Coordinates of C-alpha atoms (C1' of nucleotides) in Angstrom, one line a residue:
Chain E
M30 CA -88.6 40.4 -14.1
C31 CA -85.5 38.0 -14.4
G32 CA -86.5 35.5 -12.0
G33 CA -85.3 37.4 -9.0
R34 CA -81.7 37.5 -9.8
W35 CA -79.3 40.1 -9.3
C36 CA -77.2 41.4 -12.2
A37 CA -74.0 42.2 -12.3
M38 CA -73.5 43.6 -15.5
S39 CA -76.0 46.6 -14.8
L40 CA -74.6 49.7 -13.2
G41 CA -75.0 50.2 -9.4
W42 CA -75.3 46.7 -8.4
P43 CA -77.5 45.5 -6.7
R44 CA -80.3 46.0 -9.5
F45 CA -82.7 43.6 -11.2
C46 CA -81.9 42.8 -14.5
T47 CA -83.7 41.2 -17.1
R48 CA -81.2 41.2 -20.0
H49 CA -78.1 39.5 -18.7
F50 CA -79.4 36.6 -16.6
S51 CA -80.0 33.0 -18.2
P52 CA -80.3 30.1 -15.9
V53 CA -77.7 28.6 -18.2
A54 CA -75.0 31.0 -17.9
S55 CA -75.2 31.7 -14.4
K56 CA -75.3 28.3 -13.2
V57 CA -71.4 28.0 -12.7
T58 CA -71.1 24.5 -11.9
L59 CA -68.1 22.5 -13.3
N60 CA -70.2 20.0 -15.6
T61 CA -67.0 18.7 -16.9
M62 CA -66.1 17.0 -13.4
S63 CA -66.8 13.3 -13.2
D64 CA -68.3 12.4 -9.9
T65 CA -65.3 11.4 -7.7
S66 CA -66.9 11.9 -4.3
L67 CA -64.6 9.2 -2.8
T68 CA -61.4 10.6 -3.6
P69 CA -60.3 13.9 -2.5
R70 CA -60.7 16.9 -4.1
V71 CA -58.0 19.8 -3.3
R72 CA -56.7 23.1 -4.8
F73 CA -54.5 25.7 -5.0
A74 CA -55.8 28.9 -5.0
P75 CA -53.2 31.9 -5.3
S76 CA -54.0 35.5 -5.8
P77 CA -52.2 36.9 -8.9
T78 CA -50.7 39.9 -7.0
G79 CA -47.1 38.9 -7.1
Y80 CA -45.0 36.0 -8.6
L81 CA -45.3 32.5 -7.2
H82 CA -43.4 32.5 -4.0
V83 CA -41.9 29.4 -2.0
G84 CA -44.3 29.8 0.7
G85 CA -47.2 29.3 -2.0
A86 CA -45.2 27.1 -4.0
R87 CA -45.0 24.7 -0.8
T88 CA -48.5 25.0 -0.3
A89 CA -49.1 24.0 -3.8
L90 CA -46.8 21.1 -3.6
F91 CA -48.7 19.8 -0.6
N92 CA -52.0 19.9 -2.4
W93 CA -50.4 18.1 -5.3
L94 CA -48.6 15.5 -3.3
F95 CA -52.0 14.8 -1.3
A96 CA -54.0 14.6 -4.7
R97 CA -51.5 12.3 -6.3
H98 CA -51.2 10.1 -3.2
F99 CA -55.0 9.3 -3.1
G100 CA -55.5 9.6 -7.0
G101 CA -57.6 12.6 -6.2
T102 CA -58.2 16.0 -8.2
F103 CA -55.8 18.8 -8.0
I104 CA -57.6 22.1 -8.9
L105 CA -56.1 25.2 -9.9
R106 CA -58.2 28.6 -9.1
I107 CA -56.9 32.0 -9.6
E108 CA -58.2 34.2 -6.8
D109 CA -58.3 37.8 -8.8
T110 CA -61.4 39.4 -7.1
D111 CA -58.9 42.2 -6.2
F112 CA -58.5 43.7 -9.7
E113 CA -56.6 46.7 -8.4
R114 CA -53.6 44.3 -7.6
S115 CA -54.1 41.4 -9.7
S116 CA -52.8 41.0 -13.6
E117 CA -52.6 38.5 -16.2
E118 CA -48.8 38.7 -16.2
M119 CA -48.6 37.6 -12.5
V120 CA -51.0 35.0 -13.4
E121 CA -48.6 33.6 -16.1
G122 CA -45.7 33.9 -13.6
I123 CA -47.6 31.7 -11.4
L124 CA -48.4 29.2 -14.0
E125 CA -44.7 29.3 -15.0
G126 CA -43.5 28.6 -11.4
M127 CA -46.0 25.5 -11.1
R128 CA -44.8 24.1 -14.2
W129 CA -41.2 24.7 -13.5
I130 CA -41.4 22.5 -9.9
G131 CA -43.9 20.0 -12.0
L132 CA -46.9 20.4 -10.6
N133 CA -49.7 19.6 -13.0
W134 CA -53.4 20.5 -12.2
D135 CA -56.5 18.7 -13.4
E136 CA -58.8 21.4 -13.5
G137 CA -58.6 25.0 -14.1
P138 CA -57.1 27.3 -13.6
F139 CA -60.4 28.9 -12.6
Y140 CA -60.7 32.4 -12.6
Q141 CA -62.8 34.0 -10.0
S142 CA -63.2 37.1 -11.9
K143 CA -65.4 34.9 -14.3
R144 CA -67.7 33.6 -11.6
L145 CA -69.1 36.6 -10.2
D146 CA -72.6 35.3 -10.6
L147 CA -72.2 32.1 -8.4
Y148 CA -70.8 34.6 -5.7
R149 CA -73.8 37.1 -6.0
Q150 CA -76.0 34.2 -5.9
T151 CA -74.7 32.8 -3.0
A152 CA -75.0 36.2 -1.2
E153 CA -78.5 36.1 -2.3
K154 CA -79.1 32.9 -0.5
L155 CA -77.6 34.1 2.5
I156 CA -79.6 37.1 2.6
A157 CA -82.8 35.4 1.9
S158 CA -82.1 32.9 4.9
G159 CA -81.5 35.9 7.0
H160 CA -77.8 34.7 7.6
A161 CA -76.6 38.2 5.7
Y162 CA -77.8 41.7 5.4
Y163 CA -77.3 44.9 3.6
C164 CA -75.1 47.3 5.0
F165 CA -75.1 51.0 3.8
C166 CA -72.1 52.1 6.1
T167 CA -69.6 54.1 3.9
K168 CA -66.1 53.3 3.9
A169 CA -65.1 56.7 5.3
E170 CA -67.9 56.3 8.2
L171 CA -66.3 53.0 8.8
E172 CA -63.0 54.2 9.1
Q173 CA -63.8 56.9 11.3
R174 CA -65.6 54.5 13.8
R175 CA -62.8 52.2 13.7
A176 CA -60.2 55.1 14.7
E177 CA -62.8 56.1 17.5
A178 CA -63.0 52.7 18.8
T179 CA -59.4 52.1 18.7
A180 CA -58.8 55.5 20.4
A181 CA -61.4 54.8 23.0
G182 CA -59.5 51.3 23.7
R183 CA -62.3 49.1 22.2
P184 CA -61.9 46.5 19.8
P185 CA -62.5 48.0 16.1
M186 CA -64.9 45.7 15.2
Y187 CA -68.1 46.6 12.9
D188 CA -70.8 47.8 15.4
R189 CA -73.6 45.8 13.1
R190 CA -75.6 49.0 13.0
C191 CA -77.0 47.9 9.6
R192 CA -78.3 44.7 11.0
R193 CA -81.2 46.8 12.2
V194 CA -82.4 48.3 9.1
T195 CA -85.5 46.6 8.2
Q196 CA -86.0 44.8 5.1
Q197 CA -88.2 47.4 3.7
D198 CA -85.8 50.1 4.5
A199 CA -83.1 48.4 2.7
A200 CA -85.2 47.9 -0.4
A201 CA -86.2 51.3 -0.4
R202 CA -82.7 52.8 0.2
K203 CA -81.3 50.4 -2.6
A204 CA -84.1 51.5 -4.8
A205 CA -82.9 55.0 -4.5
G206 CA -79.7 54.1 -5.5
E207 CA -77.8 54.2 -2.6
A208 CA -74.8 51.9 -2.5
C209 CA -74.7 48.9 -0.2
A210 CA -72.4 46.1 0.7
V211 CA -73.6 42.7 2.0
R212 CA -72.4 41.5 5.6
F213 CA -72.7 38.1 7.1
A214 CA -74.5 38.1 10.3
V215 CA -72.1 36.5 12.6
P216 CA -74.3 34.9 15.9
E217 CA -73.4 37.0 18.9
E218 CA -73.2 34.1 21.4
S219 CA -71.6 30.7 21.4
T220 CA -68.5 29.7 19.5
T221 CA -67.2 28.4 16.2
S222 CA -64.6 25.6 16.3
F223 CA -63.2 23.3 13.7
D224 CA -61.0 20.3 13.5
D225 CA -57.8 20.9 12.0
A226 CA -55.9 17.9 10.3
V227 CA -52.5 19.8 11.7
F228 CA -53.5 21.6 14.6
G229 CA -56.5 19.7 16.0
K230 CA -59.2 21.6 17.4
V231 CA -59.4 25.2 16.9
E232 CA -62.2 27.3 18.8
F233 CA -63.2 31.1 18.3
A234 CA -65.4 33.0 20.4
N235 CA -68.0 34.2 18.1
S236 CA -67.9 37.6 19.9
E237 CA -64.5 37.7 18.6
I238 CA -65.7 37.6 14.8
E239 CA -67.2 40.8 13.2
D240 CA -70.1 40.8 10.6
F241 CA -67.5 40.5 7.8
V242 CA -68.2 41.9 4.3
L243 CA -69.2 39.3 1.9
L244 CA -70.0 41.3 -1.2
R245 CA -68.5 45.0 -1.9
S246 CA -70.8 47.6 -2.6
D247 CA -69.4 47.4 -6.1
G248 CA -70.9 43.9 -6.5
I249 CA -67.3 42.2 -6.1
P250 CA -67.2 39.5 -3.5
T251 CA -64.5 39.5 -0.8
Y252 CA -62.3 36.5 -0.2
H253 CA -64.5 35.5 2.4
L254 CA -67.4 34.8 0.2
S255 CA -65.5 33.7 -2.8
V256 CA -63.4 31.1 -1.2
V257 CA -66.4 29.3 0.4
A258 CA -68.7 29.8 -2.5
D259 CA -66.1 28.2 -4.9
D260 CA -64.7 25.5 -2.3
I261 CA -68.3 24.3 -2.0
D262 CA -69.1 24.6 -5.7
M263 CA -66.2 22.9 -6.6
R264 CA -66.6 20.0 -4.1
L265 CA -63.6 20.3 -2.3
T266 CA -63.0 17.9 0.3
H267 CA -59.6 19.0 2.1
I268 CA -58.3 22.7 2.2
I269 CA -54.7 22.7 2.6
R270 CA -53.4 26.3 2.6
G271 CA -50.9 28.3 4.7
A272 CA -51.6 28.7 8.4
D273 CA -52.3 32.4 8.0
H274 CA -55.8 31.2 7.2
I275 CA -56.4 29.8 10.6
S276 CA -58.0 33.1 12.0
N277 CA -60.1 33.2 8.8
T278 CA -61.4 29.7 9.1
P279 CA -64.3 30.4 11.6
K280 CA -65.9 33.2 9.1
Q281 CA -65.8 30.4 6.6
V282 CA -67.2 27.6 8.8
L283 CA -69.8 29.8 9.6
Q284 CA -70.9 30.3 6.0
Y285 CA -70.7 26.6 5.6
R286 CA -73.3 26.2 8.1
A287 CA -75.6 28.8 6.7
L288 CA -75.7 27.5 3.5
G289 CA -76.3 24.0 4.8
A290 CA -73.0 22.6 3.2
A291 CA -70.7 19.9 4.5
L292 CA -67.5 21.1 6.1
P293 CA -64.4 20.2 4.2
V294 CA -61.4 19.2 6.3
F295 CA -59.1 21.9 7.2
A296 CA -55.3 21.5 7.2
H297 CA -53.3 24.5 7.9
V298 CA -49.6 24.4 7.1
P299 CA -47.0 26.4 9.1
L300 CA -45.4 29.1 7.2
I301 CA -42.1 29.7 6.2
L302 CA -39.6 32.0 7.4
G303 CA -36.6 33.9 6.7
P304 CA -33.5 33.4 8.8
D305 CA -34.4 35.9 11.3
K306 CA -37.6 34.0 11.8
T307 CA -39.8 36.5 10.5
R308 CA -42.3 35.7 7.6
L309 CA -40.2 35.1 4.4
S310 CA -39.8 38.0 2.2
K311 CA -38.2 39.9 -0.2
R312 CA -35.9 41.4 2.7
H313 CA -34.4 37.8 3.0
G314 CA -33.4 37.6 -0.8
A315 CA -35.2 35.5 -3.5
T316 CA -38.7 34.7 -2.7
S317 CA -40.0 34.2 -6.2
V318 CA -39.7 30.4 -7.2
M319 CA -38.4 31.5 -10.6
A320 CA -35.7 33.2 -8.9
Y321 CA -34.4 29.9 -7.8
K322 CA -34.3 28.4 -11.4
D323 CA -32.8 31.4 -12.2
M324 CA -29.8 30.6 -9.7
G325 CA -29.4 27.2 -11.5
I326 CA -31.5 25.1 -9.1
V327 CA -32.4 21.8 -10.4
P328 CA -36.4 21.5 -10.0
E329 CA -36.5 18.2 -8.6
A330 CA -34.0 19.4 -5.9
F331 CA -36.2 22.4 -5.2
R332 CA -39.3 20.1 -4.6
N333 CA -37.5 17.7 -2.5
F334 CA -36.4 20.4 -0.3
L335 CA -39.6 22.3 -0.3
A336 CA -41.3 19.0 0.5
L337 CA -39.2 18.7 3.6
L338 CA -39.9 22.0 4.8
G339 CA -42.6 21.6 7.5
W340 CA -43.4 18.0 6.6
T341 CA -41.9 14.8 7.7
P342 CA -42.2 11.3 6.1
G343 CA -42.0 10.0 9.8
P344 CA -39.4 7.8 11.8
A345 CA -39.3 5.2 9.4
H346 CA -37.8 7.3 7.2
K347 CA -35.9 9.6 9.2
D348 CA -32.2 8.9 8.0
R349 CA -33.3 9.8 4.6
E350 CA -33.5 13.2 3.0
L351 CA -33.5 12.4 -0.7
F352 CA -36.8 11.4 -2.2
S353 CA -37.8 10.9 -5.6
S354 CA -41.1 12.5 -7.0
E355 CA -42.8 9.2 -6.7
E356 CA -41.5 8.5 -3.3
L357 CA -42.8 11.6 -2.0
V358 CA -46.4 10.9 -3.5
Q359 CA -46.6 7.5 -1.9
L360 CA -45.0 8.8 1.6
F361 CA -47.0 11.9 1.9
S362 CA -49.6 12.4 4.5
L363 CA -51.1 15.4 6.5
E364 CA -50.3 13.6 9.5
G365 CA -46.7 14.3 8.8
I366 CA -47.0 18.2 8.7
S367 CA -45.4 20.0 11.5
K368 CA -47.3 22.8 13.6
S369 CA -44.2 25.0 14.1
N370 CA -42.7 27.4 11.2
A371 CA -39.6 26.4 9.4
V372 CA -36.8 28.4 8.4
F373 CA -36.0 28.7 4.7
D374 CA -32.1 27.5 4.6
N375 CA -30.1 28.2 1.7
D376 CA -27.4 26.1 2.3
K377 CA -29.6 23.0 2.6
L378 CA -31.0 23.7 -0.7
A379 CA -27.7 24.1 -2.0
W380 CA -26.9 20.7 -1.0
F381 CA -29.8 19.3 -2.1
N382 CA -29.1 20.5 -5.5
T383 CA -25.5 19.4 -5.7
E384 CA -26.8 15.9 -4.9
Y385 CA -29.4 16.0 -7.8
I386 CA -27.0 17.1 -10.2
R387 CA -24.4 14.6 -9.2
S388 CA -27.0 11.8 -9.4
Y389 CA -28.4 12.6 -12.6
P390 CA -26.7 11.1 -15.8
A391 CA -25.4 13.3 -18.3
E392 CA -28.6 12.8 -20.8
K393 CA -30.8 14.3 -18.1
L394 CA -28.4 16.8 -17.2
L395 CA -27.9 18.1 -20.8
P396 CA -31.2 19.9 -21.5
L397 CA -31.0 21.7 -18.4
I398 CA -27.6 22.8 -19.1
E399 CA -28.4 23.6 -22.7
E400 CA -31.0 26.1 -21.2
E401 CA -28.1 27.8 -19.3
W402 CA -25.8 27.6 -22.2
N403 CA -28.6 29.3 -24.5
K404 CA -29.2 32.0 -21.7
A405 CA -25.1 32.7 -21.9
G406 CA -25.2 32.8 -25.9
F407 CA -23.1 29.8 -25.5
T408 CA -22.7 26.9 -28.0
P409 CA -20.5 24.0 -27.0
E410 CA -17.8 23.1 -29.7
R411 CA -17.7 19.5 -29.0
Q412 CA -19.6 16.1 -30.2
R413 CA -22.9 15.2 -28.5
E414 CA -20.7 12.1 -27.1
E415 CA -17.8 14.2 -25.8
T416 CA -20.4 16.7 -24.3
L417 CA -22.0 14.0 -22.6
A418 CA -18.8 12.6 -21.2
T419 CA -17.6 15.9 -20.3
I420 CA -20.7 16.6 -18.5
D421 CA -19.9 13.3 -16.4
L422 CA -16.7 14.3 -15.6
V423 CA -17.2 17.7 -14.3
K424 CA -20.8 17.5 -12.5
P425 CA -19.6 16.0 -9.4
R426 CA -17.9 19.5 -8.6
A427 CA -21.2 21.5 -9.9
R428 CA -22.9 23.7 -7.3
N429 CA -25.6 24.8 -9.8
L430 CA -26.5 24.4 -13.5
K431 CA -24.9 27.7 -14.0
D432 CA -21.5 26.5 -13.5
F433 CA -21.8 24.6 -17.0
A434 CA -21.9 27.8 -18.5
S435 CA -19.3 29.8 -16.5
A436 CA -16.6 28.0 -14.3
F437 CA -16.7 24.8 -16.8
R438 CA -16.8 26.8 -20.1
A439 CA -13.3 25.4 -20.9
Y440 CA -14.3 21.8 -21.0
F441 CA -17.0 22.5 -23.9
S442 CA -15.3 25.6 -25.8
D443 CA -12.0 26.8 -26.5
T444 CA -12.7 30.5 -25.9
F445 CA -13.0 30.9 -22.1
E446 CA -11.7 33.0 -19.1
Y447 CA -8.8 32.5 -17.0
D448 CA -9.7 33.1 -13.3
P449 CA -7.2 35.8 -12.2
A450 CA -7.3 34.1 -8.9
A451 CA -6.2 30.8 -10.2
I452 CA -3.4 32.3 -12.3
A453 CA -1.9 34.1 -9.2
K454 CA -2.2 30.9 -7.0
F455 CA -0.6 28.4 -9.7
L456 CA 0.5 30.2 -12.5
K457 CA 2.3 33.2 -11.8
D458 CA 5.7 31.8 -12.0
E459 CA 7.2 32.7 -15.5
T460 CA 9.8 29.4 -15.2
V461 CA 6.4 27.3 -14.9
R462 CA 5.0 29.0 -17.7
A463 CA 8.1 28.0 -19.7
L464 CA 8.1 24.6 -18.6
L465 CA 4.8 24.2 -19.7
I466 CA 5.3 24.8 -23.1
E467 CA 8.0 22.6 -23.2
L468 CA 5.8 19.8 -21.5
G469 CA 3.4 20.5 -24.4
A470 CA 6.0 19.8 -26.7
R471 CA 6.6 16.2 -25.0
Y472 CA 3.0 15.7 -25.2
A473 CA 2.8 16.8 -28.9
A474 CA 5.9 14.2 -29.7
S475 CA 4.2 11.3 -27.6
P476 CA 2.1 9.0 -29.7
E477 CA 0.2 7.6 -26.8
F478 CA -2.2 10.0 -24.8
T479 CA -3.9 8.3 -21.9
E480 CA -4.4 9.1 -18.3
G481 CA -1.5 6.7 -17.7
S482 CA 0.7 8.1 -20.2
T483 CA 0.2 11.7 -19.7
E484 CA 0.7 11.4 -16.0
Q485 CA 4.1 9.3 -16.5
I486 CA 5.4 12.0 -19.1
L487 CA 4.7 14.8 -16.8
R488 CA 6.3 13.1 -13.6
S489 CA 9.4 11.9 -15.5
F490 CA 9.7 15.7 -17.1
A491 CA 9.3 17.0 -13.4
E492 CA 11.9 14.8 -12.3
E493 CA 14.1 15.4 -15.0
K494 CA 13.9 19.2 -14.4
G495 CA 14.2 19.1 -10.4
I496 CA 11.0 20.3 -9.9
K497 CA 8.1 19.0 -7.9
A498 CA 5.3 17.2 -10.0
G499 CA 2.6 19.2 -8.4
V500 CA 3.8 22.6 -9.3
L501 CA 3.4 21.4 -12.9
I502 CA -0.1 19.6 -12.2
N503 CA -1.6 22.7 -10.9
G504 CA 0.1 25.3 -13.3
A505 CA -1.3 23.0 -16.2
R506 CA -4.7 22.7 -14.3
V507 CA -5.0 26.3 -14.6
A508 CA -3.5 26.6 -18.6
L509 CA -5.9 23.8 -19.3
T510 CA -9.2 25.1 -17.7
G511 CA -8.7 28.5 -16.4
Q512 CA -9.8 27.3 -13.1
A513 CA -7.9 26.3 -9.9
V514 CA -10.6 23.6 -9.4
A515 CA -11.1 20.8 -11.6
P516 CA -11.3 16.9 -11.8
S517 CA -8.2 14.8 -11.7
L518 CA -5.8 16.8 -14.3
F519 CA -5.0 13.8 -16.4
A520 CA -8.5 12.7 -16.5
V521 CA -9.5 16.2 -18.1
M522 CA -6.4 15.7 -20.3
V523 CA -7.9 12.8 -21.9
N524 CA -11.0 14.4 -22.1
L525 CA -9.9 17.4 -23.8
G526 CA -7.7 15.6 -26.3
K527 CA -4.2 15.7 -27.1
E528 CA -4.8 18.7 -29.6
R529 CA -6.5 20.9 -27.3
V530 CA -4.0 20.0 -24.3
V531 CA -0.9 20.7 -26.5
K532 CA -2.3 24.0 -27.9
R533 CA -3.5 25.3 -24.4
L534 CA 0.0 24.6 -22.8
S535 CA 1.9 26.0 -25.5
T536 CA -0.4 29.2 -25.2
I537 CA -0.5 29.9 -21.6
Chain I
rG5 C1' -54.2 46.2 22.3
rG6 C1' -57.7 41.6 21.4
rC7 C1' -57.9 36.9 19.4
rG8 C1' -55.6 32.4 17.7
rC9 C1' -51.4 29.4 17.0
rC10 C1' -46.2 27.3 17.9
rA11 C1' -41.7 26.3 21.1
rU12 C1' -36.0 19.8 20.6
rG13 C1' -28.5 21.8 18.8
rG14 C1' -27.2 27.5 14.2
rU15 C1' -31.0 25.3 10.3
rG16 C1' -34.7 21.1 8.8
rU17 C1' -36.5 17.1 11.4
rA18 C1' -36.7 11.9 14.9
rA19 C1' -37.5 9.8 19.6
rU20 C1' -41.9 2.7 19.4
rU21 C1' -46.8 8.4 21.2
rG22 C1' -44.3 8.9 29.8
rG23 C1' -38.7 4.9 30.6
rU24 C1' -33.1 6.5 24.9
rU25 C1' -25.9 8.1 27.1
rA26 C1' -31.9 13.0 23.3
rA27 C1' -31.1 10.3 17.0
rC28 C1' -30.7 11.7 11.5
rA29 C1' -29.4 15.4 7.9
rC30 C1' -27.5 20.4 6.4
rG31 C1' -24.0 24.0 8.2
rC32 C1' -19.4 24.3 11.3
rC33 C1' -14.1 22.5 12.9
rG34 C1' -10.5 18.8 12.7
rC35 C1' -7.8 14.4 10.5
rC36 C1' -7.0 10.9 6.3
rC37 C1' -6.9 10.7 1.2
rU38 C1' -4.4 14.0 -2.8
rC39 C1' -2.3 17.3 -8.3
rU40 C1' -6.5 21.7 -6.7
rC41 C1' -11.5 21.6 -5.3
rA42 C1' -15.3 18.8 -4.4
rA43 C1' -16.8 14.1 -3.1
rG44 C1' -15.5 10.1 -0.1
rG45 C1' -13.5 8.1 4.9
rC46 C1' -12.8 8.9 10.1
rG47 C1' -13.5 12.0 14.4
rG48 C1' -15.3 16.6 16.8
rA49 C1' -17.9 21.0 18.8
rG50 C1' -22.9 22.1 19.3
rA51 C1' -29.6 20.8 22.5
rG52 C1' -30.4 18.1 28.5
rU53 C1' -35.7 19.5 25.0
rU54 C1' -37.6 28.4 26.0
rC55 C1' -38.2 29.5 31.3
rG56 C1' -41.1 28.3 36.1
rG57 C1' -44.3 25.4 38.5
rG58 C1' -47.4 20.9 38.9
rU59 C1' -48.8 15.1 37.9
rU60 C1' -46.0 10.7 38.3
rC61 C1' -41.7 6.0 40.7
rG62 C1' -40.0 8.6 36.0
rA63 C1' -41.4 13.6 31.9
rU64 C1' -39.2 16.2 25.2
rC65 C1' -43.9 14.0 25.4
rC66 C1' -49.5 15.3 30.3
rC67 C1' -51.6 19.9 33.1
rC68 C1' -51.0 25.3 34.4
rG69 C1' -48.4 29.8 34.1
rA70 C1' -44.9 32.9 32.3
rU71 C1' -41.4 34.3 28.0
rG72 C1' -40.6 34.5 22.9
rG73 C1' -42.1 34.1 18.1
rC74 C1' -45.5 34.0 14.1
rG75 C1' -50.4 34.9 12.3
rC76 C1' -55.4 37.5 12.2
rU77 C1' -57.5 41.8 13.4
rA78 C1' -60.0 45.8 5.6
rC79 C1' -65.8 47.1 1.1
rC80 C1' -56.9 42.4 0.5
rA81 C1' -56.2 37.6 -0.5

RNA sequence: GGCGCCAUGGUGUAAUUGGUUAACACGCCGCCCUCUCAAGGCGGAGAGUUCGGGUUCGAUCCCCGAUGGCGCUACCA
């Protein structure tokens, strides 16, 4: 016999196995961890059934901030026990999103699909102590009973009939090859409660909790079992997760008690809603974190914005919204988490983004911009120093990183498009075009080329021609940049240099 | 339906935890600046704190109820 262990590798779980059990391999403890019992251990545990979405990202961020604040450990765990819907590609997408926001983890990623022994052992323990039992009801039977119950106006909870199956009968039926799941035996009396760090005391009547499935008939654990087994095994001290898990929590509390494990601190964070106040989903537009990268959002801006969604650093900092990563880490606390759901406001995110872009020195912006340039298949035709100076010149007008590859293209390359609307607004008049060509000749003939000289030349030229300087300025702006919007014209001229200015004025 | 949670301008939040003309930011509107657009400066509209009852000398804050929203209600996570 294999020491009384159930083996997952053999067909038709559960079945004893002598081949696959080894005390070492099945002991899924994290022996690489040092004992950090005094510092918090938290985790982000996404299910790889989709990309990292903003709600998950914020949950991850809060966990990360909490861990960093206390010098604790941030663990990444992939909850991939739903083989149907999980995929490796999605895992990669999630990791990519985490990296983009700058959330580094200390342990993991751990995959639940590789820790099945732990869950089976835990289930076994629960059965041995009488806290769980085998259930031979089939899915079809359950569905039918549920439908009947609903039709009859009764709560569609499992009727606990397999709780009455004797241990001998259960063993016999299993031996005969009958498939069975493992259910937790929820006490029928009393209540189960926990003290949530955000919501306070939350209490549920046990009569409202059904005998939930721990292990499916194929031997794969359900979420209810795997979270608890892992959270205990990984010695998590705080569980910071979405408020959609509040109703699941009593099921977990019951297991902690049955297993004799200490309860972690639960902190449920409110959900993120769309503008219509329903749970944020694809209907509201981008929900994938990486979509925001693609929109030209700076990661720090995104992180800052997310941090303030459902959390506040408190009254001492109510006059500020811009916080560096270090400040967020220093200021973060569970007490600041709000209880009510928050609406994701794109306008506010856009504001954060412009603030960050504006505040970044060109050197810091450059790599981010280069990424956009690469995507656009574009290479700037200017020297590095010129490029940096140009970034500083135009960045106050940037809405996002993509602007540097589109609207601001004329500053970095001689091949750029003229915005038709800009032409229509300031360059539709042929006489203005003619004057600009003439103006270009004046510049060509002038040895000096500074903000002062270029302005003086233009203004006196305008006066000479009896035309308002503004008309030429606006026209020249379009001719030089292709846009109706730009920094001060003469600063642009000096930035581009005499040669380009003359050429662009004369070829418009 | 049952159970749970939540509720301050359009949005995110604050209000020394019962005593303020209910504050800040985003957004919006206007003015100034001006070569455009941002930025910036100045000013403005917008909540009497979901509603109704209590408790109290006094409620955004405490209690009860209602309403609304959200969540859970799977051999998903």
